[in-house]
PDB file of C-alpha atoms in Angstrom:
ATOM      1  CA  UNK A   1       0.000   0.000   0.000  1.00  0.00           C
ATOM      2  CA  UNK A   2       2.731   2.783   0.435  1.00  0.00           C
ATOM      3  CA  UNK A   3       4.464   2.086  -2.688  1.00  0.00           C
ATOM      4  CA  UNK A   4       1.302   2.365  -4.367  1.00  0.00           C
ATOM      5  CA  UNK A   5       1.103   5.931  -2.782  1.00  0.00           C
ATOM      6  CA  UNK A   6       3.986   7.722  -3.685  1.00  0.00           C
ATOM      7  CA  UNK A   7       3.502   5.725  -7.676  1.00  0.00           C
ATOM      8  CA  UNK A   8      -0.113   7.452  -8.094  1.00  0.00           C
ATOM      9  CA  UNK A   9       1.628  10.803  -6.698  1.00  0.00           C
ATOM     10  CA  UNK A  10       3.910  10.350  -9.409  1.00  0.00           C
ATOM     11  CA  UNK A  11       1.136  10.021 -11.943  1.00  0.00           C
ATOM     12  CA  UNK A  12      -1.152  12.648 -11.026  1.00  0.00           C
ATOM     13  CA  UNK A  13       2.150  15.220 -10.745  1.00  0.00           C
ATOM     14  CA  UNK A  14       3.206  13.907 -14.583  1.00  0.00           C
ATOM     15  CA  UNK A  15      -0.829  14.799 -15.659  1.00  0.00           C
ATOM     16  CA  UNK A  16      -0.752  17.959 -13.972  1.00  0.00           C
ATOM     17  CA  UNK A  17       2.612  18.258 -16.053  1.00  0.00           C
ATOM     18  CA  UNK A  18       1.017  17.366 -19.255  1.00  0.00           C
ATOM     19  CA  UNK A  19      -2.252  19.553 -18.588  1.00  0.00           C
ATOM     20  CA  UNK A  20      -0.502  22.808 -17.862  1.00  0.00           C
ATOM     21  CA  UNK A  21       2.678  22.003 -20.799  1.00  0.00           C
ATOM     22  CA  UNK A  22      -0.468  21.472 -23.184  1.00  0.00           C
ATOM     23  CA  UNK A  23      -2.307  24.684 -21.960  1.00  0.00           C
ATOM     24  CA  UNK A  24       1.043  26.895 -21.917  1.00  0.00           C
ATOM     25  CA  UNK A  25       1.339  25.675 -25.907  1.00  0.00           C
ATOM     26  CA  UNK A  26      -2.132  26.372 -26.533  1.00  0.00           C
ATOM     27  CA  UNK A  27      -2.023  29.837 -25.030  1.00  0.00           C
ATOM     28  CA  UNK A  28       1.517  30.639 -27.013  1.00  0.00           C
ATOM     29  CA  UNK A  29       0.498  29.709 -30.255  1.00  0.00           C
ATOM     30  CA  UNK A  30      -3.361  31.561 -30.007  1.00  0.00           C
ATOM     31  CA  UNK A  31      -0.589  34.149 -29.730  1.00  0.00           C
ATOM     32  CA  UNK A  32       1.926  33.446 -32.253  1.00  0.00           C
ATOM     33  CA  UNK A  33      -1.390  33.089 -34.449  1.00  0.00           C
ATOM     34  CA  UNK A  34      -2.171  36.932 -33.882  1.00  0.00           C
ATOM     35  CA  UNK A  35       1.409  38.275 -33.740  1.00  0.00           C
ATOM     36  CA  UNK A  36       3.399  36.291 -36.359  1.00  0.00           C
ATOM     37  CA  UNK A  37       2.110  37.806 -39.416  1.00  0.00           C
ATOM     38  CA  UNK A  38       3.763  40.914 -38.548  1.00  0.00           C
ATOM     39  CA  UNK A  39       7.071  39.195 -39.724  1.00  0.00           C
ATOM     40  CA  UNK A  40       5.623  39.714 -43.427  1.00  0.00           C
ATOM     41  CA  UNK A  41       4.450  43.551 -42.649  1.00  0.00           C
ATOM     42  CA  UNK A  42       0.834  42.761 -41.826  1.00  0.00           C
ATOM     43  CA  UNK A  43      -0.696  44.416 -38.597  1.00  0.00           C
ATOM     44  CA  UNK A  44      -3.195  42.500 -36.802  1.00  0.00           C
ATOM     45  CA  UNK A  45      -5.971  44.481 -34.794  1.00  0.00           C
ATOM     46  CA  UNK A  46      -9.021  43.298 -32.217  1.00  0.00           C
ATOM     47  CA  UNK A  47     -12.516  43.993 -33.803  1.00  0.00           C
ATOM     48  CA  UNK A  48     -14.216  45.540 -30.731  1.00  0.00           C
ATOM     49  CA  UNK A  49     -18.066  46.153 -32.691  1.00  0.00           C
ATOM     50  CA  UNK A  50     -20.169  44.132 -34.349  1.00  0.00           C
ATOM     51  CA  UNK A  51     -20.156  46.135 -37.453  1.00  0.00           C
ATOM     52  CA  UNK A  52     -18.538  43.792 -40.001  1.00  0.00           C
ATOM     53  CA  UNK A  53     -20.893  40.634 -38.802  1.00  0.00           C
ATOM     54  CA  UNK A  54     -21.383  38.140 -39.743  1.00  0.00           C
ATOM     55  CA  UNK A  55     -17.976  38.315 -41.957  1.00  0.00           C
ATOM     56  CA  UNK A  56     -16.055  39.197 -39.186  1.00  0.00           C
ATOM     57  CA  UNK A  57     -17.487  38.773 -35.214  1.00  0.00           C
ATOM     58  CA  UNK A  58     -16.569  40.861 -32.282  1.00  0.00           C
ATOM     59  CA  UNK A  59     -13.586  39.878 -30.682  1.00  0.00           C
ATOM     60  CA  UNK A  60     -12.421  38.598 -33.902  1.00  0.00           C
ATOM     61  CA  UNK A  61      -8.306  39.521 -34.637  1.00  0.00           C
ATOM     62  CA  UNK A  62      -8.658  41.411 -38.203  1.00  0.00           C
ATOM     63  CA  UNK A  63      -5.050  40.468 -40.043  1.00  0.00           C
ATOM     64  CA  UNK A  64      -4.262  43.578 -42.566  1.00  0.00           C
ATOM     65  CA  UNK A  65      -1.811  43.320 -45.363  1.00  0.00           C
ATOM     66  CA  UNK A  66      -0.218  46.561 -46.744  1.00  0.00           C
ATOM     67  CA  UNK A  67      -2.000  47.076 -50.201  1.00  0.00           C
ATOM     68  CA  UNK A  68      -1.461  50.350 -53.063  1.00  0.00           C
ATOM     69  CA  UNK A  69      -4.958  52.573 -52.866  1.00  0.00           C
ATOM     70  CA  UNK A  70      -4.946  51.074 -57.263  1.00  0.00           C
ATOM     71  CA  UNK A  71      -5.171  47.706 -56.329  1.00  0.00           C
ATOM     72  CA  UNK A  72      -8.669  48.244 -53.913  1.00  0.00           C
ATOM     73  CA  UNK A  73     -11.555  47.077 -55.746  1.00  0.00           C
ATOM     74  CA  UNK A  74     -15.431  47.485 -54.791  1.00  0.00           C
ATOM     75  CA  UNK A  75     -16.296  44.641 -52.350  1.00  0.00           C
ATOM     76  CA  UNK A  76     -12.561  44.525 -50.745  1.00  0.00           C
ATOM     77  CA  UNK A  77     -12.790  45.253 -46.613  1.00  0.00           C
ATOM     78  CA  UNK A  78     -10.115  47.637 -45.547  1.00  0.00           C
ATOM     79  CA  UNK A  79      -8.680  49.179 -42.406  1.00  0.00           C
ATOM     80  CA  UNK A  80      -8.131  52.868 -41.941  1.00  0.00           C
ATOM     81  CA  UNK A  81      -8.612  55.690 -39.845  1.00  0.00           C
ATOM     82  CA  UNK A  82     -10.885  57.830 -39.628  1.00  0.00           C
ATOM     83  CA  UNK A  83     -10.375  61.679 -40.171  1.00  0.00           C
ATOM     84  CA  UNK A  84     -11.737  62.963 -37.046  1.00  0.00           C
ATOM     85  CA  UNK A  85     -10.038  60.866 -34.830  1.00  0.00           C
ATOM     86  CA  UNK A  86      -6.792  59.531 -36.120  1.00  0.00           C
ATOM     87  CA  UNK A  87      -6.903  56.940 -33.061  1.00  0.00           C
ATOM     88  CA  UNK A  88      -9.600  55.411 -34.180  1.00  0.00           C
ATOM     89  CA  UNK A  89      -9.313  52.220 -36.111  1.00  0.00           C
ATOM     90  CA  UNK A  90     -12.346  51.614 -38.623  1.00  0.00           C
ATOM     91  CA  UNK A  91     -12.289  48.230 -40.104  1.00  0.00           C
ATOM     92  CA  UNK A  92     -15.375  48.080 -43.213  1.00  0.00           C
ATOM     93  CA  UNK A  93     -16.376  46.992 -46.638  1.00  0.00           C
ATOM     94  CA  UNK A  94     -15.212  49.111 -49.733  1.00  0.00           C
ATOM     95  CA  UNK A  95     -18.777  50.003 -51.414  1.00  0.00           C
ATOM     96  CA  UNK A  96     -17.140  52.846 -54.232  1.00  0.00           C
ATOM     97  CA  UNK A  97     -14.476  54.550 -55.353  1.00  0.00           C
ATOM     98  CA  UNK A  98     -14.350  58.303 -56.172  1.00  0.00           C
ATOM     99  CA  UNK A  99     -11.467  60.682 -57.530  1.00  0.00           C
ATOM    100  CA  UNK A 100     -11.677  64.520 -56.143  1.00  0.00           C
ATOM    101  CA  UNK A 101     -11.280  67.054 -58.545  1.00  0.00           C
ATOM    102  CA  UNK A 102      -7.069  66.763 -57.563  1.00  0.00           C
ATOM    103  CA  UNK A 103      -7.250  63.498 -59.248  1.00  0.00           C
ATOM    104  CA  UNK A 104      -6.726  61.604 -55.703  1.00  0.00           C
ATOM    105  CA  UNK A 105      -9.004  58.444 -54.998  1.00  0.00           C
ATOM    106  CA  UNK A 106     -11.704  58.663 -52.015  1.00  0.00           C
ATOM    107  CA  UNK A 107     -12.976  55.417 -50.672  1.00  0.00           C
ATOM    108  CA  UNK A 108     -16.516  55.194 -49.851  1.00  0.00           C
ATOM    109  CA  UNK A 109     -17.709  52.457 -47.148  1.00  0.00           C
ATOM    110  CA  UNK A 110     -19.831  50.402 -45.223  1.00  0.00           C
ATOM    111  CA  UNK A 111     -20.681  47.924 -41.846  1.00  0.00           C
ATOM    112  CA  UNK A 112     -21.556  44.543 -43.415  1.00  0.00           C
ATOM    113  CA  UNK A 113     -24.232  44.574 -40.480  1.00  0.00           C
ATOM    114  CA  UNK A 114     -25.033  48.942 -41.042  1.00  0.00           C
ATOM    115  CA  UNK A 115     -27.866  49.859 -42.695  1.00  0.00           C
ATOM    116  CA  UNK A 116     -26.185  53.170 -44.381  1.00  0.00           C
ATOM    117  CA  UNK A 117     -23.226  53.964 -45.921  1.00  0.00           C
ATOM    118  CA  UNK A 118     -20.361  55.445 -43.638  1.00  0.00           C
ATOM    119  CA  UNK A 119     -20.421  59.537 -44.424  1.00  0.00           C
ATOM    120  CA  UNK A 120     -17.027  60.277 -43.980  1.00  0.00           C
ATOM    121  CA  UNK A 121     -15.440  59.483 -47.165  1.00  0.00           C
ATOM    122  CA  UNK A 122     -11.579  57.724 -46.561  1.00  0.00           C
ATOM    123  CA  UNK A 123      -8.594  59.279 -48.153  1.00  0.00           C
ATOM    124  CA  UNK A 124      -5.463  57.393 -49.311  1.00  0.00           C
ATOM    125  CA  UNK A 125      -3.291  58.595 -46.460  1.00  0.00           C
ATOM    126  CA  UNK A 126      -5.761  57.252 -44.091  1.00  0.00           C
ATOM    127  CA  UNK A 127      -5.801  53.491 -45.440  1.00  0.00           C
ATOM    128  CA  UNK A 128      -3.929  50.653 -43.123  1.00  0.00           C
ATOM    129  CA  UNK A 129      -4.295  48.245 -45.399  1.00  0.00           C
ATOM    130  CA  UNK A 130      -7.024  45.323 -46.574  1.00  0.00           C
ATOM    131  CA  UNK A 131      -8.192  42.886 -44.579  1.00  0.00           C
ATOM    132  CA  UNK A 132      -6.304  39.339 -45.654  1.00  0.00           C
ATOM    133  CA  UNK A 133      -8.216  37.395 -43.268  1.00  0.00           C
ATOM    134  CA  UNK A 134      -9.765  36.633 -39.773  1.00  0.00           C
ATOM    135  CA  UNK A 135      -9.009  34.411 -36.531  1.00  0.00           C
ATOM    136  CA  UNK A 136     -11.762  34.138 -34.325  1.00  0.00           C
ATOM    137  CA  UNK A 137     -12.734  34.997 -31.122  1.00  0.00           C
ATOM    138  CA  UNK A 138      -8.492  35.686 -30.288  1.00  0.00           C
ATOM    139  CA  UNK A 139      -8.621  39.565 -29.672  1.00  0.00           C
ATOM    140  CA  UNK A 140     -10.444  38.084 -26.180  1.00  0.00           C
ATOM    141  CA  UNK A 141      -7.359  36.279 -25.847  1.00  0.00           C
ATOM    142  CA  UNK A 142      -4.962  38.877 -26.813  1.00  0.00           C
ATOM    143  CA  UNK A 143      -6.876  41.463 -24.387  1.00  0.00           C
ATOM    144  CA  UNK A 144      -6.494  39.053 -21.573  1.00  0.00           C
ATOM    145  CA  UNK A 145      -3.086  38.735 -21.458  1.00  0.00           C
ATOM    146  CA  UNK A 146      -2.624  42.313 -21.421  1.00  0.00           C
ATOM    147  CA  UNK A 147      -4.319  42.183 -17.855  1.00  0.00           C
ATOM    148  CA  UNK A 148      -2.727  41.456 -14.905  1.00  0.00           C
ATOM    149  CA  UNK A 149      -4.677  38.199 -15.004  1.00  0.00           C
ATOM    150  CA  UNK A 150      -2.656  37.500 -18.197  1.00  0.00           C
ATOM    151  CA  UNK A 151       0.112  37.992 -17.292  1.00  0.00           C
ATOM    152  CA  UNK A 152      -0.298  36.106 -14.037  1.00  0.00           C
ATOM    153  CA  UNK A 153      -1.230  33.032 -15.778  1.00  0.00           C
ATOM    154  CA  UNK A 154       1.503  32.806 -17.901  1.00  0.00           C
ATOM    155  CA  UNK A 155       3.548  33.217 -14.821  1.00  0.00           C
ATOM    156  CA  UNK A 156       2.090  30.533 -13.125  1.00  0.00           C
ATOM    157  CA  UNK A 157       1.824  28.071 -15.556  1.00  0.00           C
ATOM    158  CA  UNK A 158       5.891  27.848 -16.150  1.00  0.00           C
ATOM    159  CA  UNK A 159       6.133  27.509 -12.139  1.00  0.00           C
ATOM    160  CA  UNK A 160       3.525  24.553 -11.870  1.00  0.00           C
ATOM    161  CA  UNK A 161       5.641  22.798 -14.350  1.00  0.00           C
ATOM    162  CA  UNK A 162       8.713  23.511 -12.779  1.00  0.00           C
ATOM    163  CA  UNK A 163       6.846  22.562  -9.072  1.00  0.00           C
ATOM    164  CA  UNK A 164       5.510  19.489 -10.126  1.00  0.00           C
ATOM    165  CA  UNK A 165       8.882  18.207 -12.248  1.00  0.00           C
ATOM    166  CA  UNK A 166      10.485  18.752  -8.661  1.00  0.00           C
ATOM    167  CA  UNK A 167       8.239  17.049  -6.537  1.00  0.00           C
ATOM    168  CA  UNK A 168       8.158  13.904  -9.284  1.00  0.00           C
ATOM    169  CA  UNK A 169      11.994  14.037  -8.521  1.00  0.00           C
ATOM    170  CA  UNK A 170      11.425  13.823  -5.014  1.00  0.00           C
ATOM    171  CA  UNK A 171       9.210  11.143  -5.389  1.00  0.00           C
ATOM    172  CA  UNK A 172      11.445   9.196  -7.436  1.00  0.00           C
ATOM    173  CA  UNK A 173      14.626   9.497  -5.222  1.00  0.00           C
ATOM    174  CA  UNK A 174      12.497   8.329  -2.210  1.00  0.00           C
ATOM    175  CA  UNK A 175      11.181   5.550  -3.624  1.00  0.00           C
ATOM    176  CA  UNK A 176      14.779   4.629  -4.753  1.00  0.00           C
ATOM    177  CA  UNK A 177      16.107   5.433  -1.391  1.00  0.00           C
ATOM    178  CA  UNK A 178      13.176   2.662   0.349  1.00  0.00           C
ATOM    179  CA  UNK A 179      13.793  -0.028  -2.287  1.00  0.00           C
ATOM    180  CA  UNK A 180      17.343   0.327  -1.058  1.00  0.00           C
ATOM    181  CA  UNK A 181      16.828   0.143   2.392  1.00  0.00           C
ATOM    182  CA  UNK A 182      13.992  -2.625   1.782  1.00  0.00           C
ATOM    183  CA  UNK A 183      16.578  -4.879   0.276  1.00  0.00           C
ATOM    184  CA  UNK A 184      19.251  -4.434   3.003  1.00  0.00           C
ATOM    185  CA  UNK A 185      16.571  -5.067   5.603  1.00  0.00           C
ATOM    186  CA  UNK A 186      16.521  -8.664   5.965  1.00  0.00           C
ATOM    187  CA  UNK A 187      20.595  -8.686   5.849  1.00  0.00           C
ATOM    188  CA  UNK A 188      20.571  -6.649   9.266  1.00  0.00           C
ATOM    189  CA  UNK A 189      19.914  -8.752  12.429  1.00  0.00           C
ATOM    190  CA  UNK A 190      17.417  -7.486  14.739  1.00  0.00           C
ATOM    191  CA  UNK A 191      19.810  -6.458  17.409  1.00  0.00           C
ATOM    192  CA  UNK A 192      21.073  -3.609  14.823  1.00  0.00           C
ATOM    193  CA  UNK A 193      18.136  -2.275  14.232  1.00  0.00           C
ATOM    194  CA  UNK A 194      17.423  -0.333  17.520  1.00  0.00           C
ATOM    195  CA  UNK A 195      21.192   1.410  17.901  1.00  0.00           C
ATOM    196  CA  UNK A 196      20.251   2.620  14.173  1.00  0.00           C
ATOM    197  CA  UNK A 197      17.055   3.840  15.162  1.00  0.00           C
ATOM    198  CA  UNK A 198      18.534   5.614  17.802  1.00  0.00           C
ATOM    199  CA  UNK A 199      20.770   7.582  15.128  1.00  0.00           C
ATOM    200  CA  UNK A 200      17.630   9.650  14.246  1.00  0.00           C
ATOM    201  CA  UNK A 201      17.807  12.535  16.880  1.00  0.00           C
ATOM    202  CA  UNK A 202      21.602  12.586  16.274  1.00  0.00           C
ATOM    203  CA  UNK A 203      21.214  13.228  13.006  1.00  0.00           C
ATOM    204  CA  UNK A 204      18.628  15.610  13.294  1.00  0.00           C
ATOM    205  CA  UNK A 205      20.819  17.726  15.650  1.00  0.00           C
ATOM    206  CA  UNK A 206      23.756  17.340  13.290  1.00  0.00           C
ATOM    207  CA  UNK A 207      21.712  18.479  10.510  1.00  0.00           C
ATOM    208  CA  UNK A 208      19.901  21.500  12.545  1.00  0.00           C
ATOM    209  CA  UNK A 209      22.738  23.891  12.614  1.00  0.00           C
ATOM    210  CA  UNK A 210      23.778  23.033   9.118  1.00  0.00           C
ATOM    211  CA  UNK A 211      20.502  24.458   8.010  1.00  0.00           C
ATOM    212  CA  UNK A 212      20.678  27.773   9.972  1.00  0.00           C
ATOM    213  CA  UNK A 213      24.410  28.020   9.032  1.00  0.00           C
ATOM    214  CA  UNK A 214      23.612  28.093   5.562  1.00  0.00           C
ATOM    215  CA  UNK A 215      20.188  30.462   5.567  1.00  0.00           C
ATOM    216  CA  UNK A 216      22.755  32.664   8.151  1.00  0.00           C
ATOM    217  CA  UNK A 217      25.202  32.965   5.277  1.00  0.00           C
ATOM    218  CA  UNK A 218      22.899  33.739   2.206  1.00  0.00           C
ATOM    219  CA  UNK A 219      21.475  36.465   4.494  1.00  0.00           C
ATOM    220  CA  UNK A 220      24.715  37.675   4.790  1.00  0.00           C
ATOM    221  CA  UNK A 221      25.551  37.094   1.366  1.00  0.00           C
ATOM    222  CA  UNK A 222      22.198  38.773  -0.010  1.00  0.00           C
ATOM    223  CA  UNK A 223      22.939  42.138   2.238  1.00  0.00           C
ATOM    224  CA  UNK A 224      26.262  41.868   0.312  1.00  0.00           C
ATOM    225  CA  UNK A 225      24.927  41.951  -2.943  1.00  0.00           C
ATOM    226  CA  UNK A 226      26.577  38.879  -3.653  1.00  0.00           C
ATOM    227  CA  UNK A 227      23.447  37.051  -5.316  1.00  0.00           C
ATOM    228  CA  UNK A 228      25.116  33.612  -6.893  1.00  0.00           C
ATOM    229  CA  UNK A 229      26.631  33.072  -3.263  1.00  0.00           C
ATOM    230  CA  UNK A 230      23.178  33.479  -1.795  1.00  0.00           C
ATOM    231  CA  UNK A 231      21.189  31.459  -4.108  1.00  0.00           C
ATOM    232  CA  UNK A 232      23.858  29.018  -3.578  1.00  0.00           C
ATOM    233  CA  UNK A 233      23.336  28.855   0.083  1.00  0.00           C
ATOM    234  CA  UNK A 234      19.236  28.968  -0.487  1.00  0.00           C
ATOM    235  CA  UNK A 235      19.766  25.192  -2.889  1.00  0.00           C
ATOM    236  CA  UNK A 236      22.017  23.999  -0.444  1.00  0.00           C
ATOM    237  CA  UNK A 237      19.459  24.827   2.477  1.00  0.00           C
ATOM    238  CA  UNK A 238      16.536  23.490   0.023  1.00  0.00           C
ATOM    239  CA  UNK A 239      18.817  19.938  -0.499  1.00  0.00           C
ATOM    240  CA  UNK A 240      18.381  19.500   3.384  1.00  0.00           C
ATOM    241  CA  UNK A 241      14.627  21.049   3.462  1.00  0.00           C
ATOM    242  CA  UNK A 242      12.601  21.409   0.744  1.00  0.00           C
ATOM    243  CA  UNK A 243       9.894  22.805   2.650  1.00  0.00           C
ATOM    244  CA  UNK A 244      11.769  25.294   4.039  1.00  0.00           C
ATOM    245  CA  UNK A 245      10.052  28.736   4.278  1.00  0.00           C
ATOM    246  CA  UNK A 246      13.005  31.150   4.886  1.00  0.00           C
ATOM    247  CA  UNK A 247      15.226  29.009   1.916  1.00  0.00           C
ATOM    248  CA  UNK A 248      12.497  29.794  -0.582  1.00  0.00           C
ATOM    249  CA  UNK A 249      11.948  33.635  -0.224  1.00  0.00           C
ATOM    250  CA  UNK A 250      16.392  33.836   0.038  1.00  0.00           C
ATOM    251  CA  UNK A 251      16.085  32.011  -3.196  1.00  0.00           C
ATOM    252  CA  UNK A 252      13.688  34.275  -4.488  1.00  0.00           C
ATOM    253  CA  UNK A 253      15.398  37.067  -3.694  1.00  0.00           C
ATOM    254  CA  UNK A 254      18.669  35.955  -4.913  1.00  0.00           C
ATOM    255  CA  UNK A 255      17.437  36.072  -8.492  1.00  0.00           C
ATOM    256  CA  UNK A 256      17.304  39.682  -9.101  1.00  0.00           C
ATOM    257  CA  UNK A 257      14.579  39.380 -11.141  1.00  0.00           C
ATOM    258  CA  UNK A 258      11.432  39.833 -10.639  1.00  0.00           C
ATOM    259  CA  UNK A 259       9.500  37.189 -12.802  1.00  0.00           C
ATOM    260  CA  UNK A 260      12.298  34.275 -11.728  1.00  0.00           C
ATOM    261  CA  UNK A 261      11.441  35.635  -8.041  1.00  0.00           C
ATOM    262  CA  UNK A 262       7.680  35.586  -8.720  1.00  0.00           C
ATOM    263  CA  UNK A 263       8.253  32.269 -10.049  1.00  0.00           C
ATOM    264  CA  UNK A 264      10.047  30.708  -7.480  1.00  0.00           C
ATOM    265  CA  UNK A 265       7.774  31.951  -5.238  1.00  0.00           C
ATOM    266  CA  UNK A 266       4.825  30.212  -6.626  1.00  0.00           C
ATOM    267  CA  UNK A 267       6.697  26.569  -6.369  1.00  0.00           C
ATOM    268  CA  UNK A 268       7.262  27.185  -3.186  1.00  0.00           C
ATOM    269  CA  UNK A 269       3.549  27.477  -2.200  1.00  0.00           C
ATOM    270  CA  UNK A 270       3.740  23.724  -4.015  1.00  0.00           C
ATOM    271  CA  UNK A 271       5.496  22.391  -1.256  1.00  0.00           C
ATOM    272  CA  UNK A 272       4.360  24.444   2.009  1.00  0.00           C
ATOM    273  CA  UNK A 273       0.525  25.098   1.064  1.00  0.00           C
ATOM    274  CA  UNK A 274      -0.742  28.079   3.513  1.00  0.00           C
ATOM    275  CA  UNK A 275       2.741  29.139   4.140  1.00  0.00           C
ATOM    276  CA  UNK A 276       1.543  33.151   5.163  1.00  0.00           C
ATOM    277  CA  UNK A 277       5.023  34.342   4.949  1.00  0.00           C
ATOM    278  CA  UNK A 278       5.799  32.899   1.263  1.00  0.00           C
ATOM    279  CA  UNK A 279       2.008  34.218   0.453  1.00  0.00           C
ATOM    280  CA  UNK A 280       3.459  37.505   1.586  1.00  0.00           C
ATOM    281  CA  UNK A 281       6.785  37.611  -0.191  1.00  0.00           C
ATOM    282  CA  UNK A 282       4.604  36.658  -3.200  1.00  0.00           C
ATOM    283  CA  UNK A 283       2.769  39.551  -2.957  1.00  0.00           C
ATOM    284  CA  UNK A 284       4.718  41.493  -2.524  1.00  0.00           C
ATOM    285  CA  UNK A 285       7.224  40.332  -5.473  1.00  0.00           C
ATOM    286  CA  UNK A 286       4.073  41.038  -7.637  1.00  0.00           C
ATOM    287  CA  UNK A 287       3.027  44.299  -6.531  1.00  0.00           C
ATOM    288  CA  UNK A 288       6.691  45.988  -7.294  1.00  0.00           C
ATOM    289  CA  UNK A 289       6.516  44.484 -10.859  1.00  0.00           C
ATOM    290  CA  UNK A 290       2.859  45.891 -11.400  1.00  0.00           C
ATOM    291  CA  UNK A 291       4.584  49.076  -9.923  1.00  0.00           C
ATOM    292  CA  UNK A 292       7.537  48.928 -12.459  1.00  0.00           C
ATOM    293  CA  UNK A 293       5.449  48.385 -15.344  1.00  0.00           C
ATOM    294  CA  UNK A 294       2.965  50.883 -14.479  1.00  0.00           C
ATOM    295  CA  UNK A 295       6.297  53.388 -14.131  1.00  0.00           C
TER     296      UNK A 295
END
């Protein structure tokens, strides 16, 4: 019964693995999807109305392709902006084209889903482009990982992965560690078993001021500036106690960087669950990045 234990641990960590590896991908390329045309020049921008339906939907990702004003026909849907408001992205159908007594072509337009023709008439300086085509429903995605919540998730997905692959480790090296001691058992007499057992508390105060010793110097080291010597201390503390609070948030620390710290922060609520003063730290770590972004 407690090797089956520690083997269904291992297989519910490896799911988890899979599960939040398969949503990370999923998440990147609904991204890439959006973003990569702009290797070949094309802009992509979110469709916030509903004037273009049922062609293109609200919260649609309009892809536009640079195009010359002489190559627009009737029936083509563009991109510009409009003259009033130069901010303002208009994305519609290309109902006629006009030349002004200069000789320069005006583009009239129109909402697939409007029941009149747009009255401000488009000139050629305003024109982004024409439409090349549509993905679906991504400018929600897109918009959400401008958000904090965004940008959390994507955070937390690489530390769950990292979290779990450490406690599947864990697992593993325990379960090597019993096999080992299960095979040397019935070599040991029973009179050797209870001066062994007695070993415990020994080693427990041997290992005690070990631990301190090394959190004492990555403090020291941190105050220092030194970083690599501090993180090194926080691993070596971690080796002897993974669910150390104080060896987490020196770790985190250590890193210099905010996201790593964030990061490391969030696998260490995978191993002490309810820990208030890695909760804290956590917080904190993500309240000066919202502040340096928002600076």
């Amino acid at each position: 019964m407690t090797a089956t234990i520690p083997r269904l641990a291992r297989r519910m960590l490896a799911g988890l693995q899979i599960a939040a590896a398969l949503a990370l991908l999923a998440l990147v390329v609904l991204l890439l999807a959006g973003t990569a045309p702009s290797v070949l020049g094309y802009e992509s921008f979110v469709v916030y109305s509903g004037s273009m339906e049922p062609a293109i939907m609200t919260g649609d990702i309009a892809v536009v392709g640079p195009v010359k004003a002489g190559q627009l026909k009737v029936g083509d849907v563009i991109t510009f902006r409009t003259p009033a408001n130069p901010e303002v992205v208009v994305t519609h159908r290309l109902v006629m084209l006009e030349t002004d007594p200069a000789g320069h072509l005006m583009f009239q337009t129109k909402g697939d889903a409007n029941d009149i023709v747009d009255q401000v008439q488009v000139e050629q300086s305003a024109l982004l482009g024409r439409v090349v085509y549509s993905l679906p429903r991504l400018g929600y995605m897109v918009d959400f990982s401008k958000r904090t919540e965004g940008k959390f998730l994507f955070i937390a997905l690489p530390g769950l992965l990292l979290g779990a692959d450490y406690l599947r480790e864990r697992l593993r090296r325990r379960d090597k560690r019993t096999a080992a001691v299960g095979l040397a058992a019935p070599v040991a007499s029973v009179a050797a078993v209870a001066p062994v057992a007695s070993l415990a508390p020994v080693a427990e105060a041997a290992i005690a001021p070990r631990l301190q010793g090394l959190l004492a110097g990555g403090r020291r080291a941190l105050d220092a500036g030194y970083f690599d010597l501090a993180k090194k201390a926080a691993d070596g503390a971690l080796e002897i106690d993974a669910r150390n609070e104080e060896a987490w948030i020196l770790k985190a620390m250590a890193t210099g960087d905010s996201a790593s710290s964030i990061t490391l922060l969030q696998t260490a609520l995978v191993f002490v669950p309810g820990s208030q003063r890695v909760a804290a730290a956590l917080l904190q770590a993500l309240q000066l990045k919202q502040e340096h972004v928002t600076a």
